[in-house]
């Protein structure tokens, strides 16, 4: 007997669900037709059983069912999320009907959340439904005849099939073609017997989440999935998520979305509620790593606390320590439409709300407790949820908050706890009853495992300086000749301040040049955005001015809080209202908007969420939790983003380690130094090549490809190769572009081509057969038709990083390689006297090195200079028809980008671009801002004529050709 999805995972779930309270009923025995979403006889029985007024007149059940049917039918006009929200409102107790005496409205219970045993729990398989098409769900869980959970299973025995295939079938097929079936659902799940993910209606599969509960791991993958599923699909858990852990929010584009809790949010919120309901322990610390969803955790906790009957209508106070966090948390609560939520806009507001014994969710900053002046409320059912539980909440303000509410429960939520003598998050919020001081912990490793956050890569780019100490000392002596020793010492101390160092204009300009170069090579091509973190507000202005000389002015913008004494010019440009600032940040979050770089100093370093932010250029000394919070702005998942990148210009990496010192073992995998990734690369290449013993990777054509494929003939061997290639591809994307990749480029291209040739045609899963990174795709597109090794001599000579690498390595083998390439170039012009002279220089350099007159370092230096002279000589003696070459390059570009849906006359486009650009260009325009602006404007004008102006990639590539050839 063979294994398939039915007899393994589908039936395994069916059988285990019966052990935890679900009754199995085969679909053929369900009293329904294929056109019915609900099992109406079950629902009618439940309505009669749970509602005395309906029991007195059973025909009233049909009126309730009619209302539910109306919502099911409305999905075509209202959309699935809105219909799902309306259905949930009724199921969770939001329906009243005139069934009382004298037609008085009374609440109608559809599902009993107080006494769950009064409900009818059924599981079935192959649940068919006919809408625009007939579809069949593998596993369906019904409560009182209402399908609350729908599951899709795939076979665990096919290597190219994953849970993602099942999730996409639900999202792209079932929800589109039979949306009515999903109107009542709490969530759906997908599994292939190896992994288990779940998500809300219309949530794209890339935001679905795993459900991981400690102690549920099974002894094998299939057993692990079943144990995990039993934890999530327990009747009490499903009803709890339906009632307390489902939100309907409005996103930035004003679209309705449904949010279902992740396990860490469910676990922590319930622990908070249980602690408050128990009443014995009055505090607790929740450490959930940066980016793992603490804002929604607070929403879920507040919602369940407010609805808990044993807490007697409590007050929940959400406390933050910054105004921008206040705005963010308020926006989260408001977007989720949490009822009875108020914002304490001032100290007076907060004092009034507490003095009047307000029973709502109150959002405030801790600074509003500054003038509390003693006790404000002594009630014991007040619960404080303190966001980012450190800094001010451990000092005087924290003490005043505790004095104002002496009997309140106190819960601290943080992504970066502090463990210092004078400030200690564990001491301030941790309870001695909790192991290790935590009520709930979701560690960095947990977040990375679940892809709630991404790993951080770290790239130091420290600035080197030449300091003329003799001149400095002489000038200082002249300046201070008349001063006393203590005055000289004070002047020296002030001059040595960091602020004078970072404000150095030459340094700012050099760093800005490096930022632009790095951004254009590493960040912009992949569709991501960046943030520059500056020392202070003056440095923000300096960097803005420097970047504006190198990029269009609308590419970057400053976001900072201005001080009273700042110049009026700053206030006119950067003093924004909350609404204006939020609109600016929405532009930054928009992939299509020209705003690509934010310049900040302290604002946005906590609480700011923009998944498109991938790279942070750090030029500010920070430490401890402040540093960790800042760099974690880059760790949010986004499309194909594989990591956040921190480019360090000031040397803070050791501070990152210090910030994590309280738990180094847990944090060791959070931040990866790019240098360490480079060290792993040769072994990753070797691991991939080990799958092809005896194969000559230089052998192109069909013979070479067949030889490679014959080394991995089975699914097992291909999966093994795919796993090793996946490791290499991630390393390559994280490092690229970098000179250190050059020695492996041909090998990686060959491995990529082999990988492409054997992967399944409809690759979906990001497990073994994972999607290639942007850099890998670029390599394929550029080299798939190329045979042989390209001569990258110019690149090696001109690339400063490569030159520095050559000089630093002192490796004569690299010098020999460069020597061979110089000889090759010299032979092209063997009869030209200029090149004869260069050849004689080469022989002299070789002779001096071989006889020991110069060392390897000097040998490399002279070779590099000679190589530059060779390139310059070629430019002088090999004139070409620049206009013909330029038009040929542009023609090739447009031929490459032409599609059937783009009926363009390529020759006409190229001629238009050529004439417009030549009309505005001038000698040296590439080094002039007006020149660059003029050429870009001309190019956009030409593209607009053919409706191509929106294709940014086409514009960028065409502009680079123009820079090169015009």
mmCIF file of C-alpha atoms in Angstrom, residues 202 257 344 465 875 948:
data_model
loop_
_atom_site.group_PDB
_atom_site.id
_atom_site.type_symbol
_atom_site.label_atom_id
_atom_site.label_comp_id
_atom_site.label_asym_id
_atom_site.label_seq_id
_atom_site.Cartn_x
_atom_site.Cartn_y
_atom_site.Cartn_z
ATOM 1 C CA UNK A 202 -7.555 36.589 2.338
ATOM 2 C CA UNK A 257 -8.013 42.828 6.653
ATOM 3 C CA UNK A 344 -5.314 60.498 27.491
ATOM 4 C CA UNK A 465 42.033 58.833 8.582
ATOM 5 C CA UNK A 875 41.302 54.742 -24.688
ATOM 6 C CA UNK A 948 7.257 53.442 -20.801
#
